[in-house]
Amino acid sequence: MTTKAPAATPATDVVRRGLRDFYEDPRVPVASGAARSLRQARMLAAALGPATAGTRTVLDIGCGDGSAAATAAPLLAGHRLIGVDWSQDALRRAHAHVPYAIRGELTDGGLPFRTASADAVLFSEVIEHLVDPDSALDEIRRVLRPGGHLMLSTPNLAAWYNRALLLAGVQPVFSEVSLRAIHGRPGKEVVGHLRLYTARALREFVTASGFEVERLRGAPFHGVPRPLRALDRLACAVPSASSILLLHARRT
C-alpha cells in the first residue's frame, strides 16, 4: 500500500525501513473486502457519470494487488484507470488486474503525475497505514483538478462492536500495538494500521485538507464473524457506527 515516508532523520529512517520491509512482505494482505470495493466503485461511477461525457482519469492510489480497481473497472468503462503503489510486490500482482500500474509515493511531488491532471482518486484502505496523512492528502489534492473527486475508505474506530469492546476493556478491532502480532483484541492478522478515524474525525480532517465532503456512507467488514454479518450490514445505515467509512469529497 502506498505510504508517506517521513522526513529523513536517523530515527525516522529506522521507522521507514521497518514499514517498507513490512509492506514488501508478500504475506501482508494487500486486498480488502469486495463489498466495500463495490460500494465505493458505485459511488465513484455515479460521481463521474458515463464516459460518453468524456474520458476521465482515475488514480487508484495504494492499489495493492489491484482487486479494488478490478471491481471498479466494469462500472468505469471508458474511463482511464491507473493503479499506483510503491510496493514492487503489490505492483507485480496488480498488473493482472489493472491495465496501467506504476510506482509512486505520497511524498511532496512524489506521484508521477502533473498538477491538476486527475479527475478522481480512489484511496481505499490506505490512510490508516500512513505515518503522515496530512502530506498524503496534500499530494492527492495537488494531482486532482479543481472539483475532482476523492473516494476514500478506511476502518471505523467507532464501529458498533468496537464501542462494546472498549466498554469491556478490550482493544478495538482494526487497532494494532505491534507489527509482529495481535495483542489484546480479537483477530490474528497483522496489517499495519497506524491511524484510525471516527466519522466525525475523518470529515474534519478531510475538510481541513482542502476538500469539501459530499457524502459519507458505511460498508460492512469482511472479517466480521458469520453470525454477526447481518447485523454488520444493518449498521451500514448509520455510517458513524458502521465497520468501514466510505467518504466522497471534492477538491476545493
mmCIF file of C-alpha atoms in Angstrom:
data_model
loop_
_atom_site.group_PDB
_atom_site.id
_atom_site.type_symbol
_atom_site.label_atom_id
_atom_site.label_comp_id
_atom_site.label_asym_id
_atom_site.label_seq_id
_atom_site.Cartn_x
_atom_site.Cartn_y
_atom_site.Cartn_z
ATOM 1 C CA MET A 1 0.000 0.000 0.000
ATOM 2 C CA THR A 2 1.210 3.498 -0.759
ATOM 3 C CA THR A 3 2.580 5.227 2.296
ATOM 4 C CA LYS A 4 4.052 8.585 3.082
ATOM 5 C CA ALA A 5 7.702 8.364 4.036
ATOM 6 C CA PRO A 6 8.661 10.589 6.986
ATOM 7 C CA ALA A 7 11.341 13.274 6.793
ATOM 8 C CA ALA A 8 14.860 11.858 6.697
ATOM 9 C CA THR A 9 16.297 11.726 10.197
ATOM 10 C CA PRO A 10 18.165 8.831 11.834
ATOM 11 C CA ALA A 11 15.123 7.891 13.923
ATOM 12 C CA THR A 12 12.568 8.125 11.125
ATOM 13 C CA ASP A 13 14.872 6.277 8.720
ATOM 14 C CA VAL A 14 14.591 3.281 11.053
ATOM 15 C CA VAL A 15 10.797 3.633 11.093
ATOM 16 C CA ARG A 16 10.691 3.939 7.313
ATOM 17 C CA ARG A 17 12.850 0.867 6.742
ATOM 18 C CA GLY A 18 10.718 -1.117 9.177
ATOM 19 C CA LEU A 19 7.464 -0.141 7.470
ATOM 20 C CA ARG A 20 8.853 -0.714 3.984
ATOM 21 C CA ASP A 21 10.074 -4.167 4.938
ATOM 22 C CA PHE A 22 6.678 -4.897 6.496
ATOM 23 C CA TYR A 23 4.646 -3.882 3.429
ATOM 24 C CA GLU A 24 7.003 -5.583 0.972
ATOM 25 C CA ASP A 25 6.415 -8.880 2.792
ATOM 26 C CA PRO A 26 4.139 -10.887 0.436
ATOM 27 C CA ARG A 27 2.385 -12.404 3.464
ATOM 28 C CA VAL A 28 0.942 -8.993 4.427
ATOM 29 C CA PRO A 29 -2.588 -8.640 2.974
ATOM 30 C CA VAL A 30 -2.950 -6.011 0.245
ATOM 31 C CA ALA A 31 -6.584 -6.704 -0.685
ATOM 32 C CA SER A 32 -9.752 -5.720 1.163
ATOM 33 C CA GLY A 33 -13.394 -6.710 1.162
ATOM 34 C CA ALA A 34 -15.342 -6.979 -2.085
ATOM 35 C CA ALA A 35 -18.498 -5.428 -0.571
ATOM 36 C CA ARG A 36 -16.591 -2.291 0.383
ATOM 37 C CA SER A 37 -14.909 -2.091 -3.031
ATOM 38 C CA LEU A 38 -18.221 -2.435 -4.874
ATOM 39 C CA ARG A 39 -19.989 0.230 -2.815
ATOM 40 C CA GLN A 40 -17.095 2.609 -3.311
ATOM 41 C CA ALA A 41 -16.948 1.911 -7.060
ATOM 42 C CA ARG A 42 -20.664 2.635 -7.402
ATOM 43 C CA MET A 43 -20.208 5.958 -5.606
ATOM 44 C CA LEU A 44 -17.385 6.888 -7.974
ATOM 45 C CA ALA A 45 -19.269 5.809 -11.094
ATOM 46 C CA ALA A 46 -22.258 7.930 -10.059
ATOM 47 C CA ALA A 47 -19.989 10.925 -9.442
ATOM 48 C CA LEU A 48 -18.116 10.667 -12.764
ATOM 49 C CA GLY A 49 -21.017 9.736 -14.987
ATOM 50 C CA PRO A 50 -20.704 7.731 -18.218
ATOM 51 C CA ALA A 51 -17.646 8.071 -20.431
ATOM 52 C CA THR A 52 -19.891 9.408 -23.207
ATOM 53 C CA ALA A 53 -19.461 12.781 -21.486
ATOM 54 C CA GLY A 54 -15.677 12.424 -21.815
ATOM 55 C CA THR A 55 -12.940 10.081 -20.644
ATOM 56 C CA ARG A 56 -11.821 10.769 -17.079
ATOM 57 C CA THR A 57 -8.540 9.811 -15.438
ATOM 58 C CA VAL A 58 -8.924 7.840 -12.195
ATOM 59 C CA LEU A 59 -5.918 7.078 -9.981
ATOM 60 C CA ASP A 60 -6.174 4.138 -7.588
ATOM 61 C CA ILE A 61 -3.520 5.268 -5.098
ATOM 62 C CA GLY A 62 -2.336 2.435 -2.888
ATOM 63 C CA CYS A 63 -3.815 -0.042 -5.346
ATOM 64 C CA GLY A 64 -2.325 -3.082 -3.605
ATOM 65 C CA ASP A 65 -2.967 -6.195 -5.678
ATOM 66 C CA GLY A 66 -5.400 -4.326 -7.943
ATOM 67 C CA SER A 67 -8.512 -6.132 -6.701
ATOM 68 C CA ALA A 68 -10.385 -2.896 -5.859
ATOM 69 C CA ALA A 69 -9.579 -1.484 -9.300
ATOM 70 C CA ALA A 70 -10.753 -4.736 -10.893
ATOM 71 C CA THR A 71 -14.071 -4.381 -9.062
ATOM 72 C CA ALA A 72 -14.423 -0.771 -10.195
ATOM 73 C CA ALA A 73 -13.369 -1.269 -13.821
ATOM 74 C CA PRO A 74 -16.709 -2.591 -15.205
ATOM 75 C CA LEU A 75 -18.509 0.392 -13.645
ATOM 76 C CA LEU A 76 -15.955 2.845 -15.065
ATOM 77 C CA ALA A 77 -15.995 1.597 -18.648
ATOM 78 C CA GLY A 78 -14.449 4.141 -20.988
ATOM 79 C CA HIS A 79 -12.582 5.945 -18.231
ATOM 80 C CA ARG A 80 -8.815 5.667 -17.731
ATOM 81 C CA LEU A 81 -7.926 3.726 -14.553
ATOM 82 C CA ILE A 82 -4.331 3.797 -13.306
ATOM 83 C CA GLY A 83 -3.063 1.864 -10.293
ATOM 84 C CA VAL A 84 -0.324 3.420 -8.154
ATOM 85 C CA ASP A 85 1.674 1.811 -5.353
ATOM 86 C CA TRP A 86 5.240 1.936 -4.042
ATOM 87 C CA SER A 87 5.400 -1.778 -3.202
ATOM 88 C CA GLN A 88 7.017 -3.671 -6.067
ATOM 89 C CA ASP A 89 5.440 -6.912 -4.867
ATOM 90 C CA ALA A 90 1.957 -5.331 -4.913
ATOM 91 C CA LEU A 91 2.545 -3.875 -8.376
ATOM 92 C CA ARG A 92 3.511 -7.268 -9.764
ATOM 93 C CA ARG A 93 0.170 -8.613 -8.594
ATOM 94 C CA ALA A 94 -1.747 -5.501 -9.686
ATOM 95 C CA HIS A 95 -0.651 -5.904 -13.323
ATOM 96 C CA ALA A 96 -3.003 -8.889 -13.549
ATOM 97 C CA HIS A 97 -5.993 -6.640 -12.803
ATOM 98 C CA VAL A 98 -5.120 -3.119 -13.945
ATOM 99 C CA PRO A 99 -4.033 -2.081 -17.477
ATOM 100 C CA TYR A 100 -1.683 0.524 -16.017
ATOM 101 C CA ALA A 101 0.088 0.013 -12.681
ATOM 102 C CA ILE A 102 3.012 2.298 -11.851
ATOM 103 C CA ARG A 103 5.205 3.090 -8.893
ATOM 104 C CA GLY A 104 4.664 6.288 -6.918
ATOM 105 C CA GLU A 105 4.916 7.688 -3.402
ATOM 106 C CA LEU A 106 2.836 10.130 -1.406
ATOM 107 C CA THR A 107 5.741 12.432 -0.665
ATOM 108 C CA ASP A 108 5.766 16.050 -1.830
ATOM 109 C CA GLY A 109 5.585 15.772 -5.593
ATOM 110 C CA GLY A 110 6.212 12.038 -5.347
ATOM 111 C CA LEU A 111 3.273 10.964 -7.501
ATOM 112 C CA PRO A 112 4.397 10.805 -11.147
ATOM 113 C CA PHE A 113 1.530 12.999 -12.391
ATOM 114 C CA ARG A 114 1.240 16.661 -13.287
ATOM 115 C CA THR A 115 -0.625 19.088 -11.047
ATOM 116 C CA ALA A 116 -4.409 19.026 -11.659
ATOM 117 C CA SER A 117 -4.103 16.097 -14.103
ATOM 118 C CA ALA A 118 -6.514 13.616 -12.471
ATOM 119 C CA ASP A 119 -10.301 13.688 -12.328
ATOM 120 C CA ALA A 120 -10.675 11.273 -9.418
ATOM 121 C CA VAL A 121 -8.643 9.400 -6.831
ATOM 122 C CA LEU A 122 -9.548 6.087 -5.225
ATOM 123 C CA PHE A 123 -7.889 5.936 -1.814
ATOM 124 C CA SER A 124 -9.023 2.598 -0.435
ATOM 125 C CA GLU A 125 -7.870 1.316 2.959
ATOM 126 C CA VAL A 126 -4.631 3.317 2.787
ATOM 127 C CA ILE A 127 -4.871 6.295 5.095
ATOM 128 C CA GLU A 128 -4.870 4.116 8.226
ATOM 129 C CA HIS A 129 -1.374 2.903 7.251
ATOM 130 C CA LEU A 130 0.248 6.321 6.862
ATOM 131 C CA VAL A 131 2.856 7.966 9.040
ATOM 132 C CA ASP A 132 1.959 11.396 7.609
ATOM 133 C CA PRO A 133 -1.632 11.501 6.311
ATOM 134 C CA ASP A 134 -1.563 15.319 6.100
ATOM 135 C CA SER A 135 1.149 15.330 3.422
ATOM 136 C CA ALA A 136 -0.593 12.463 1.642
ATOM 137 C CA LEU A 137 -3.798 14.461 1.200
ATOM 138 C CA ASP A 138 -1.737 17.485 0.142
ATOM 139 C CA GLU A 139 -0.215 15.392 -2.646
ATOM 140 C CA ILE A 140 -3.594 13.964 -3.660
ATOM 141 C CA ARG A 141 -5.015 17.485 -3.764
ATOM 142 C CA ARG A 142 -2.101 18.549 -5.980
ATOM 143 C CA VAL A 143 -2.791 15.942 -8.665
ATOM 144 C CA LEU A 144 -6.583 16.399 -8.615
ATOM 145 C CA ARG A 145 -8.144 19.053 -10.787
ATOM 146 C CA PRO A 146 -10.367 21.634 -9.035
ATOM 147 C CA GLY A 147 -13.665 19.895 -8.342
ATOM 148 C CA GLY A 148 -12.027 16.474 -8.741
ATOM 149 C CA HIS A 149 -13.325 13.568 -6.703
ATOM 150 C CA LEU A 150 -11.696 11.840 -3.746
ATOM 151 C CA MET A 151 -13.159 8.442 -2.827
ATOM 152 C CA LEU A 152 -11.628 7.427 0.482
ATOM 153 C CA SER A 153 -12.354 4.364 2.577
ATOM 154 C CA THR A 154 -10.980 3.438 5.989
ATOM 155 C CA PRO A 155 -11.928 1.304 9.017
ATOM 156 C CA ASN A 156 -14.139 2.994 11.601
ATOM 157 C CA LEU A 157 -12.678 3.272 15.086
ATOM 158 C CA ALA A 158 -16.232 3.749 16.407
ATOM 159 C CA ALA A 159 -17.711 0.673 14.679
ATOM 160 C CA TRP A 160 -20.638 -0.774 16.613
ATOM 161 C CA TYR A 161 -18.650 -3.715 18.013
ATOM 162 C CA ASN A 162 -15.651 -1.529 18.911
ATOM 163 C CA ARG A 163 -17.868 0.515 21.205
ATOM 164 C CA ALA A 164 -18.812 -2.645 23.068
ATOM 165 C CA LEU A 165 -15.221 -3.903 23.162
ATOM 166 C CA LEU A 166 -13.942 -0.659 24.672
ATOM 167 C CA LEU A 167 -16.615 -0.782 27.361
ATOM 168 C CA ALA A 168 -15.336 -4.264 28.197
ATOM 169 C CA GLY A 169 -11.738 -3.036 28.301
ATOM 170 C CA VAL A 170 -10.741 -4.827 25.072
ATOM 171 C CA GLN A 171 -8.519 -3.290 22.383
ATOM 172 C CA PRO A 172 -10.694 -2.205 19.408
ATOM 173 C CA VAL A 173 -10.726 -4.178 16.170
ATOM 174 C CA PHE A 174 -8.557 -2.558 13.438
ATOM 175 C CA SER A 175 -6.162 -1.087 16.042
ATOM 176 C CA GLU A 176 -2.707 -2.624 16.421
ATOM 177 C CA VAL A 177 0.011 -2.168 19.004
ATOM 178 C CA SER A 178 2.684 -4.198 17.192
ATOM 179 C CA LEU A 179 3.814 -5.122 13.676
ATOM 180 C CA ARG A 180 4.674 -8.627 14.881
ATOM 181 C CA ALA A 181 1.500 -9.936 16.481
ATOM 182 C CA ILE A 182 -2.011 -9.051 17.630
ATOM 183 C CA HIS A 183 -2.320 -8.228 21.318
ATOM 184 C CA GLY A 184 -5.411 -7.515 23.387
ATOM 185 C CA ARG A 185 -8.088 -7.719 20.699
ATOM 186 C CA PRO A 186 -9.919 -10.271 18.521
ATOM 187 C CA GLY A 187 -8.271 -11.418 15.309
ATOM 188 C CA LYS A 188 -4.916 -12.839 14.246
ATOM 189 C CA GLU A 189 -3.919 -10.878 11.134
ATOM 190 C CA VAL A 190 -1.432 -8.012 11.466
ATOM 191 C CA VAL A 191 -1.960 -5.446 8.692
ATOM 192 C CA GLY A 192 -0.008 -2.415 9.923
ATOM 193 C CA HIS A 193 -2.660 0.111 10.946
ATOM 194 C CA LEU A 194 -1.114 3.283 12.372
ATOM 195 C CA ARG A 195 -4.103 5.658 12.456
ATOM 196 C CA LEU A 196 -7.825 5.172 12.954
ATOM 197 C CA TYR A 197 -10.697 7.593 12.411
ATOM 198 C CA THR A 198 -14.247 8.094 13.588
ATOM 199 C CA ALA A 199 -16.745 9.513 11.104
ATOM 200 C CA ARG A 200 -16.508 12.952 12.704
ATOM 201 C CA ALA A 201 -12.700 12.971 12.770
ATOM 202 C CA LEU A 202 -12.494 11.863 9.132
ATOM 203 C CA ARG A 203 -14.880 14.596 7.980
ATOM 204 C CA GLU A 204 -12.966 17.275 9.870
ATOM 205 C CA PHE A 205 -9.571 16.041 8.689
ATOM 206 C CA VAL A 206 -10.534 15.873 5.003
ATOM 207 C CA THR A 207 -12.212 19.283 5.156
ATOM 208 C CA ALA A 208 -9.130 20.840 6.776
ATOM 209 C CA SER A 209 -7.022 19.367 3.933
ATOM 210 C CA GLY A 210 -8.797 21.392 1.254
ATOM 211 C CA PHE A 211 -11.730 19.189 0.303
ATOM 212 C CA GLU A 212 -15.482 19.556 0.564
ATOM 213 C CA VAL A 213 -17.203 16.414 1.861
ATOM 214 C CA GLU A 214 -20.090 15.400 -0.383
ATOM 215 C CA ARG A 215 -21.211 12.175 1.244
ATOM 216 C CA LEU A 216 -20.303 9.677 3.945
ATOM 217 C CA ARG A 217 -21.587 6.104 3.782
ATOM 218 C CA GLY A 218 -20.971 2.887 5.658
ATOM 219 C CA ALA A 219 -19.785 -0.503 4.395
ATOM 220 C CA PRO A 220 -19.512 -3.945 6.030
ATOM 221 C CA PHE A 221 -16.239 -5.573 7.092
ATOM 222 C CA HIS A 222 -15.398 -8.927 5.529
ATOM 223 C CA GLY A 223 -13.703 -10.096 8.756
ATOM 224 C CA VAL A 224 -16.840 -9.941 10.919
ATOM 225 C CA PRO A 225 -17.792 -13.462 12.145
ATOM 226 C CA ARG A 226 -20.515 -15.029 10.017
ATOM 227 C CA PRO A 227 -23.253 -14.997 12.734
ATOM 228 C CA LEU A 228 -22.812 -11.200 13.062
ATOM 229 C CA ARG A 229 -22.668 -10.269 9.382
ATOM 230 C CA ALA A 230 -26.370 -9.478 9.038
ATOM 231 C CA LEU A 231 -26.080 -7.052 11.960
ATOM 232 C CA ASP A 232 -22.956 -5.549 10.414
ATOM 233 C CA ARG A 233 -24.827 -4.902 7.165
ATOM 234 C CA LEU A 234 -27.667 -3.253 9.088
ATOM 235 C CA ALA A 235 -25.174 -0.974 10.833
ATOM 236 C CA CYS A 236 -24.213 0.489 7.449
ATOM 237 C CA ALA A 237 -27.431 2.522 7.588
ATOM 238 C CA VAL A 238 -25.751 4.561 10.342
ATOM 239 C CA PRO A 239 -22.282 5.356 8.926
ATOM 240 C CA SER A 240 -20.916 6.602 12.254
ATOM 241 C CA ALA A 241 -21.429 3.062 13.645
ATOM 242 C CA SER A 242 -20.544 1.067 10.513
ATOM 243 C CA SER A 243 -17.440 -1.082 10.131
ATOM 244 C CA ILE A 244 -15.990 0.855 7.192
ATOM 245 C CA LEU A 245 -16.292 4.549 6.359
ATOM 246 C CA LEU A 246 -16.764 5.493 2.684
ATOM 247 C CA LEU A 247 -16.194 9.189 2.094
ATOM 248 C CA HIS A 248 -16.755 11.137 -1.130
ATOM 249 C CA ALA A 249 -15.168 14.589 -1.207
ATOM 250 C CA ARG A 250 -14.293 17.124 -3.900
ATOM 251 C CA ARG A 251 -11.177 19.224 -4.240
ATOM 252 C CA THR A 252 -11.915 22.868 -3.495
#
